[in-house]
Short mmCIF file of C-alpha atoms in Angstrom, two decimals:
data_model
loop_
_atom_site.label_atom_id
_atom_site.label_comp_id
_atom_site.label_asym_id
_atom_site.label_seq_id
_atom_site.Cartn_x
_atom_site.Cartn_y
_atom_site.Cartn_z
CA MET A 1406 29.55 23.85 57.08
CA SER A 1407 29.62 26.74 55.54
CA ALA A 1408 29.12 29.02 52.90
CA HIS A 1409 30.02 31.40 50.34
CA ASN A 1410 29.20 33.64 47.47
CA GLU A 1411 30.89 33.30 43.83
CA GLU A 1412 29.93 36.60 42.25
CA THR A 1413 26.62 36.19 42.42
CA PRO A 1414 24.33 34.88 45.52
CA LYS A 1415 24.20 30.55 45.31
CA LEU A 1416 21.06 30.01 47.51
CA ILE A 1417 17.81 31.40 47.58
CA GLY A 1418 15.67 30.43 50.78
CA ASP A 1419 15.95 26.25 50.32
CA GLU A 1420 16.56 26.57 46.76
CA LEU A 1421 19.81 26.55 44.28
CA THR A 1422 19.42 29.31 42.02
CA GLU A 1423 19.82 28.16 38.30
CA GLY A 1424 22.55 29.80 36.38
CA VAL A 1425 24.97 30.35 39.86
CA SER A 1426 27.52 29.08 41.29
CA THR A 1427 27.60 27.51 44.68
CA VAL A 1428 30.38 27.02 47.39
CA LEU A 1429 30.84 24.51 49.98
CA GLU A 1430 32.85 23.92 52.57
CA ALA A 1431 32.77 20.28 54.44
CA GLY A 1432 32.94 19.94 57.96
CA THR A 1433 34.88 17.55 59.50
CA ASP A 1434 31.32 15.25 59.93
CA ALA A 1435 31.85 15.14 56.42
CA ALA A 1436 35.07 13.10 56.72
CA GLY A 1437 34.95 9.58 54.44
CA GLN A 1438 31.56 10.50 53.18
CA ARG A 1439 30.20 9.61 49.53
CA LEU A 1440 30.53 13.06 47.14
CA ASP A 1441 26.98 12.34 45.92
CA GLN A 1442 25.62 11.30 48.89
CA TRP A 1443 27.25 14.29 50.85
CA LEU A 1444 26.39 16.90 48.02
CA ALA A 1445 22.75 15.84 47.45
CA GLY A 1446 22.25 16.30 51.54
CA GLN A 1447 23.66 19.93 52.04
CA LEU A 1448 21.61 21.18 48.87
CA GLY A 1449 18.42 20.68 50.51
CA PRO A 1450 15.65 18.01 50.31
CA ASP A 1451 14.93 18.56 46.71
CA MET A 1452 17.91 17.65 44.84
CA SER A 1453 17.63 14.54 44.67
CA ARG A 1454 21.30 12.05 44.57
CA SER A 1455 20.41 11.11 40.87
CA ARG A 1456 20.54 15.08 40.45
CA VAL A 1457 23.68 15.21 41.80
CA GLN A 1458 25.73 12.51 40.57
CA MET A 1459 24.30 13.80 36.47
CA LEU A 1460 26.06 17.03 37.52
CA ILE A 1461 29.40 15.48 38.50
CA ARG A 1462 29.56 13.96 35.27
CA GLN A 1463 28.94 17.22 33.74
CA GLY A 1464 32.23 18.57 35.12
CA ALA A 1465 29.39 21.19 37.23
CA VAL A 1466 31.23 19.91 40.53
CA LYS A 1467 34.71 21.30 41.42
CA ILE A 1468 36.82 20.76 44.33
CA GLY A 1469 39.70 23.19 45.17
CA GLY A 1470 38.62 24.75 41.92
CA LYS A 1471 39.35 21.37 40.12
CA PRO A 1472 36.39 19.55 38.04
CA VAL A 1473 35.46 16.13 39.84
CA ASP A 1474 33.44 13.42 38.03
CA GLU A 1475 34.12 10.42 40.31
CA THR A 1476 30.86 10.60 42.19
CA LYS A 1477 31.96 8.24 45.02
CA ARG A 1478 35.13 9.98 45.81
CA LYS A 1479 36.13 10.21 49.49
CA MET A 1480 35.35 13.90 51.36
CA ALA A 1481 38.33 15.17 53.73
CA ALA A 1482 37.50 18.20 55.94
CA GLY A 1483 38.00 21.55 54.92
CA ASP A 1484 36.77 20.75 51.33
CA ARG A 1485 35.79 23.24 48.69
CA VAL A 1486 33.34 22.28 46.58
CA SER A 1487 31.78 23.95 44.42
CA VAL A 1488 28.16 23.77 41.81
CA ASP A 1489 27.82 25.72 39.36
CA MET A 1490 24.18 25.17 38.47
CA PRO A 1491 23.49 25.05 34.95
CA GLU A 1492 20.77 26.90 32.83
CA PRO A 1493 17.65 24.70 32.04
CA GLU A 1494 18.36 23.82 28.50
CA PRO A 1495 15.48 23.67 25.82
CA ALA A 1496 13.63 20.23 26.03
CA SER A 1497 14.80 18.45 23.22
CA PRO A 1498 10.99 17.56 22.40
CA GLN A 1499 9.59 21.05 20.82
CA GLY A 1500 6.25 21.66 22.19
CA GLU A 1501 2.60 21.16 19.58
CA ALA A 1502 -1.03 22.96 20.12
CA ILE A 1503 -3.00 18.99 21.18
CA THR A 1504 -5.75 19.42 23.42
CA LEU A 1505 -5.48 18.28 26.93
CA ASP A 1506 -8.30 17.93 29.45
CA VAL A 1507 -6.81 19.70 32.26
CA LEU A 1508 -8.04 18.10 35.63
CA HIS A 1509 -5.83 20.04 38.19
CA GLU A 1510 -3.13 22.54 37.80
CA ASP A 1511 -0.81 24.28 39.47
CA ASN A 1512 2.62 25.52 39.79
CA GLU A 1513 4.03 22.23 40.81
CA LEU A 1514 2.31 20.37 39.37
CA ILE A 1515 -0.66 19.49 36.60
CA VAL A 1516 -2.97 16.41 36.22
CA ILE A 1517 -5.03 15.34 33.38
CA ASN A 1518 -7.52 13.09 31.54
CA LYS A 1519 -5.46 11.68 28.54
CA PRO A 1520 -7.59 10.24 25.74
CA ALA A 1521 -6.66 6.58 24.82
CA GLY A 1522 -4.59 7.13 21.31
CA LEU A 1523 -2.37 9.89 22.86
CA VAL A 1524 1.31 7.73 23.09
CA VAL A 1525 3.64 9.85 26.66
CA HIS A 1526 6.65 10.19 25.48
CA PRO A 1527 8.55 11.02 22.56
CA GLY A 1528 10.41 7.04 21.62
CA ALA A 1529 11.21 5.27 18.53
CA GLY A 1530 8.08 6.08 15.91
CA ASN A 1531 6.43 8.52 18.10
CA TRP A 1532 8.79 11.12 18.04
CA THR A 1533 5.87 13.69 18.02
CA GLY A 1534 2.22 14.08 18.81
CA THR A 1535 3.21 12.76 22.70
CA LEU A 1536 1.61 13.97 25.89
CA VAL A 1537 4.99 15.56 26.59
CA ASN A 1538 4.99 17.62 23.54
CA ALA A 1539 1.52 18.98 24.21
CA LEU A 1540 2.67 20.09 27.96
CA ILE A 1541 5.85 21.59 26.54
CA HIS A 1542 3.52 23.95 24.72
CA HIS A 1543 0.30 23.86 27.87
CA CYS A 1544 3.17 24.62 30.21
CA GLY A 1545 5.64 27.04 28.79
CA ASP A 1546 7.49 29.07 30.85
CA SER A 1547 5.79 28.12 34.35
CA LEU A 1548 8.49 24.17 33.34
CA SER A 1549 11.19 24.15 35.30
CA GLY A 1550 14.50 22.63 34.96
CA ILE A 1551 14.22 19.08 35.65
CA GLY A 1552 17.16 17.31 35.50
CA GLY A 1553 18.66 20.78 34.14
CA VAL A 1554 16.46 20.42 31.29
CA ARG A 1555 13.17 21.94 31.35
CA ARG A 1556 10.48 19.35 30.41
CA PRO A 1557 7.67 17.97 32.33
CA GLY A 1558 8.37 15.45 34.92
CA ILE A 1559 6.80 11.92 34.12
CA VAL A 1560 6.80 10.12 37.20
CA HIS A 1561 4.10 7.49 35.55
CA ARG A 1562 2.75 6.20 32.53
CA LEU A 1563 -0.29 4.79 31.07
CA ASP A 1564 -0.33 2.92 27.63
CA LYS A 1565 -0.59 4.61 24.32
CA GLU A 1566 -3.96 2.78 24.23
CA THR A 1567 -5.16 3.21 28.07
CA SER A 1568 -7.07 6.43 28.92
CA GLY A 1569 -7.20 8.31 32.39
CA VAL A 1570 -5.63 10.18 34.47
CA MET A 1571 -2.01 10.36 35.01
CA VAL A 1572 -0.67 13.12 37.04
CA VAL A 1573 2.84 14.77 35.54
CA ALA A 1574 5.48 17.58 37.89
CA LYS A 1575 6.37 20.63 36.66
CA THR A 1576 9.19 21.43 39.00
CA ASP A 1577 12.35 19.56 40.29
CA ARG A 1578 10.49 19.57 43.70
CA ALA A 1579 7.50 18.23 42.50
CA HIS A 1580 9.20 15.11 40.51
CA LYS A 1581 11.45 14.05 43.31
CA SER A 1582 8.58 13.90 45.70
CA LEU A 1583 5.59 12.33 43.30
CA SER A 1584 8.49 9.73 42.17
CA GLU A 1585 9.58 8.44 45.39
CA ALA A 1586 5.45 8.42 46.08
CA PHE A 1587 5.10 6.00 42.74
CA ALA A 1588 8.48 3.87 43.91
CA ASP A 1589 7.32 3.11 46.61
CA HIS A 1590 3.78 2.18 44.48
CA GLY A 1591 2.04 4.70 47.64
CA LEU A 1592 3.53 2.18 50.94
CA THR A 1593 4.33 4.96 53.22
CA GLY A 1594 2.16 7.60 51.35
CA ASP A 1595 -1.62 8.66 50.11
CA LEU A 1596 -0.61 6.91 46.68
CA GLU A 1597 -3.86 4.83 45.17
CA ARG A 1598 -4.98 4.16 41.77
CA ALA A 1599 -7.86 2.42 40.73
CA TYR A 1600 -8.82 1.52 37.11
CA LEU A 1601 -11.54 0.41 35.17
CA ALA A 1602 -11.51 -3.18 32.92
CA LEU A 1603 -13.70 -4.91 30.59
CA VAL A 1604 -12.76 -8.46 30.85
CA TRP A 1605 -13.90 -11.26 28.95
CA GLY A 1606 -15.43 -14.00 31.18
CA ILE A 1607 -16.59 -13.74 34.83
CA PRO A 1608 -14.26 -14.28 37.77
CA THR A 1609 -15.57 -17.00 40.21
CA ARG A 1610 -15.17 -14.70 42.84
CA PRO A 1611 -16.39 -11.21 43.64
CA THR A 1612 -12.83 -9.74 44.83
CA GLY A 1613 -9.45 -11.47 44.34
CA LYS A 1614 -6.15 -10.63 44.06
CA VAL A 1615 -3.47 -11.66 41.91
CA ASP A 1616 0.30 -11.87 43.53
CA ALA A 1617 2.88 -13.44 40.05
CA PRO A 1618 5.90 -11.19 39.48
CA LEU A 1619 6.19 -9.92 36.02
CA GLY A 1620 9.09 -10.27 34.02
CA ARG A 1621 10.12 -9.80 29.81
CA ALA A 1622 8.20 -11.85 27.80
CA ALA A 1623 10.04 -14.01 24.79
CA ASP A 1624 10.03 -10.72 22.81
CA ARG A 1625 10.96 -8.11 24.73
CA VAL A 1626 7.99 -5.61 24.52
CA ARG A 1627 5.74 -7.70 26.36
CA ARG A 1628 5.28 -8.97 30.12
CA ALA A 1629 4.65 -11.85 31.32
CA VAL A 1630 4.03 -13.83 34.58
CA VAL A 1631 7.44 -15.81 35.37
CA PRO A 1632 8.96 -17.46 37.87
CA ALA A 1633 10.04 -15.39 41.45
CA GLY A 1634 13.43 -16.60 41.17
CA ARG A 1635 14.53 -15.39 37.82
CA ASP A 1636 16.60 -12.49 37.42
CA ASP A 1637 14.35 -10.43 35.99
CA ALA A 1638 11.46 -10.88 38.03
CA ARG A 1639 9.85 -7.95 39.76
CA HIS A 1640 6.98 -8.22 42.55
CA ALA A 1641 3.73 -7.43 41.00
CA ILE A 1642 0.10 -7.49 42.95
CA THR A 1643 -3.45 -6.54 41.92
CA HIS A 1644 -6.28 -6.20 43.32
CA PHE A 1645 -9.91 -6.53 41.47
CA THR A 1646 -13.72 -6.25 42.47
CA VAL A 1647 -16.49 -7.50 40.19
CA LEU A 1648 -18.35 -4.69 39.82
CA GLU A 1649 -21.38 -5.95 36.61
CA ARG A 1650 -21.28 -8.85 34.62
CA PHE A 1651 -22.68 -9.49 31.57
CA GLY A 1652 -24.53 -12.20 29.93
CA GLU A 1653 -24.27 -13.92 32.39
CA GLN A 1654 -27.52 -16.11 32.41
CA GLN A 1655 -27.26 -16.70 28.59
CA GLN A 1656 -25.24 -19.55 28.48
CA GLU A 1657 -25.42 -19.89 24.48
CA PHE A 1658 -23.74 -15.41 24.09
CA ALA A 1659 -19.42 -14.55 25.66
CA THR A 1660 -19.75 -13.10 28.71
CA ALA A 1661 -17.70 -10.05 30.47
CA SER A 1662 -17.59 -8.56 33.18
CA MET A 1663 -16.60 -5.04 34.27
CA VAL A 1664 -14.04 -4.86 36.51
CA GLU A 1665 -12.25 -2.57 39.43
CA CYS A 1666 -8.46 -2.73 39.81
CA ARG A 1667 -5.95 -1.91 42.32
CA LEU A 1668 -2.32 -1.61 42.67
CA GLU A 1669 -0.59 -2.69 45.32
CA THR A 1670 2.32 -2.53 42.47
CA GLY A 1671 3.06 -0.33 39.70
CA ARG A 1672 4.88 -2.65 36.69
CA THR A 1673 4.36 -2.70 32.86
CA HIS A 1674 1.28 -3.81 31.67
CA GLN A 1675 0.56 -4.79 35.06
CA ILE A 1676 -3.15 -5.25 34.64
CA ARG A 1677 -3.43 -6.79 31.37
CA VAL A 1678 -0.87 -9.58 31.74
CA HIS A 1679 -2.35 -10.53 35.36
CA MET A 1680 -6.20 -10.07 33.88
CA ALA A 1681 -4.71 -12.68 31.46
CA HIS A 1682 -3.36 -14.95 34.15
CA ILE A 1683 -6.23 -15.91 35.42
CA GLY A 1684 -7.76 -16.40 32.25
CA HIS A 1685 -10.27 -13.06 31.96
CA PRO A 1686 -8.04 -10.81 29.39
CA VAL A 1687 -8.75 -7.19 28.92
CA VAL A 1688 -11.44 -6.70 25.87
CA GLY A 1689 -9.74 -6.20 23.09
CA ASP A 1690 -5.30 -6.36 24.07
CA PRO A 1691 -4.10 -6.95 21.06
CA ASP A 1692 -1.36 -8.57 22.74
CA TYR A 1693 -2.24 -10.80 25.87
CA GLY A 1694 -6.08 -11.26 24.91
CA GLN A 1695 -5.56 -12.58 21.32
CA ALA A 1696 -6.57 -15.96 22.10
CA PHE A 1697 -10.03 -14.87 23.30
CA ARG A 1698 -10.25 -12.92 19.85
CA THR A 1699 -12.71 -15.63 19.25
CA LYS A 1700 -15.37 -15.17 21.50
CA ALA A 1701 -16.93 -12.15 19.70
CA ASN A 1702 -18.08 -14.59 17.42
CA ARG A 1703 -20.94 -15.68 20.11
CA LEU A 1704 -22.12 -12.39 20.73
CA PRO A 1705 -25.25 -10.87 18.53
CA GLU A 1706 -24.95 -8.50 16.12
CA PRO A 1707 -24.33 -5.54 16.33
CA LEU A 1708 -22.43 -5.97 19.65
CA LYS A 1709 -20.21 -8.55 18.03
CA GLY A 1710 -18.82 -5.65 15.11
CA GLU A 1711 -18.80 -3.61 17.38
CA VAL A 1712 -16.69 -5.44 19.79
CA LYS A 1713 -14.45 -6.61 16.75
CA ALA A 1714 -13.98 -3.35 15.33
CA PHE A 1715 -12.97 -1.74 18.70
CA PRO A 1716 -9.17 -0.87 18.09
CA ARG A 1717 -7.98 -0.87 21.83
CA GLN A 1718 -8.16 -2.68 25.10
CA ALA A 1719 -10.75 -1.36 26.76
CA LEU A 1720 -8.47 -0.13 30.33
CA HIS A 1721 -9.02 3.12 32.08
CA ALA A 1722 -7.47 4.43 34.87
CA ARG A 1723 -10.93 6.17 36.88
CA LEU A 1724 -8.87 7.67 40.35
CA LEU A 1725 -5.31 8.91 41.18
CA ALA A 1726 -5.07 10.20 44.46
CA PHE A 1727 -1.48 11.30 46.09
CA ARG A 1728 -0.61 14.42 48.24
CA HIS A 1729 0.67 17.22 46.80
CA PRO A 1730 4.36 17.28 46.86
CA THR A 1731 4.43 21.23 48.49
CA THR A 1732 0.83 22.20 50.42
CA HIS A 1733 0.79 18.44 51.72
CA LEU A 1734 -3.11 18.34 50.39
CA SER A 1735 -4.63 14.95 50.09
CA LEU A 1736 -5.64 15.43 46.40
CA ARG A 1737 -8.04 13.18 44.60
CA PHE A 1738 -9.09 12.88 40.64
CA GLU A 1739 -11.31 10.38 38.79
CA ALA A 1740 -11.90 10.22 35.52
CA PRO A 1741 -15.73 9.12 34.27
CA LEU A 1742 -15.27 6.28 31.05
CA PRO A 1743 -14.52 7.39 27.52
CA ARG A 1744 -17.58 7.55 24.90
CA ASP A 1745 -15.75 4.49 23.12
CA MET A 1746 -15.80 2.40 25.97
CA GLU A 1747 -18.60 3.73 27.38
CA ALA A 1748 -20.64 2.68 24.29
CA LEU A 1749 -19.04 -1.08 24.36
CA VAL A 1750 -20.07 -1.62 27.89
CA GLU A 1751 -23.46 -0.57 27.35
CA GLY A 1752 -23.66 -3.22 24.31
CA PHE A 1753 -22.77 -5.96 26.57
CA ARG A 1754 -25.23 -4.53 29.32
CA LYS A 1755 -28.02 -5.37 26.76
CA LEU A 1756 -27.70 -9.10 26.91
#
């Protein structure tokens, strides 16, 4: 491969420069390779194939001066490929001055303690007031163009009413690295996630594993345990440890437990569905704990009223550990129980 300049230098170190043109010449080893595959390999480890494919579809990639829109086009030796890196566009969501509990921030990423009630990403019914809006305002010009758009890189999510630790990428490089770590659920890296859940009942074993595939439920929003052979079935494993038992010696009261859940996979609503599947839904869960709502009637006051008034699932992302995408240092972040969940747990402790 040889590289040439067009008007503006195209490479700085190992990184593409936004807003300028890069020209690459294919060698004999490129013959027969897919354009997107070859180009992703030439542009460095920070350029994902998905982003290369997006650039091709946008007409930013040319061969012999002519735009190419076919990502699978076969390369030929001697092809001169130019890539026009677009300037990052303004993010569609607008920045909003929403207070964030920042646990760590550097040039590549930001770690926050998300409060319950905060939606992560704008969407139907929640176009403003989200974590993304808050991050755009907070990070400002420190956000690089992720996928050609100046926005925070969401690599994992917490449900609106789940609190706790989240990491968000600020650069394409960090986004790619963290996305890969979450995609393989830490099997080849140092990713570690632990949640605290207040659940109904007391599991018969102090530790256990729920290995049950998840798929869409009938309403398309919720998830459910489904047969492994179903088309939408996704492998899902949750490990749990009982940390505290409440009301165990007082059979006239509803019992509950504080459980730590560790994810071996990361599916939508995984902990909530898995705990309900084994008969211990999360207290306050409006989607998977409805059948247990009457259990609150067996509690003494004032706990009975507190449980009925609790507005969300009692689930908190306590721990997140991962390897930094550029320094490669192991980072570990913890967030204590939020006040509302701590107060609820204290009520159960009095049983």
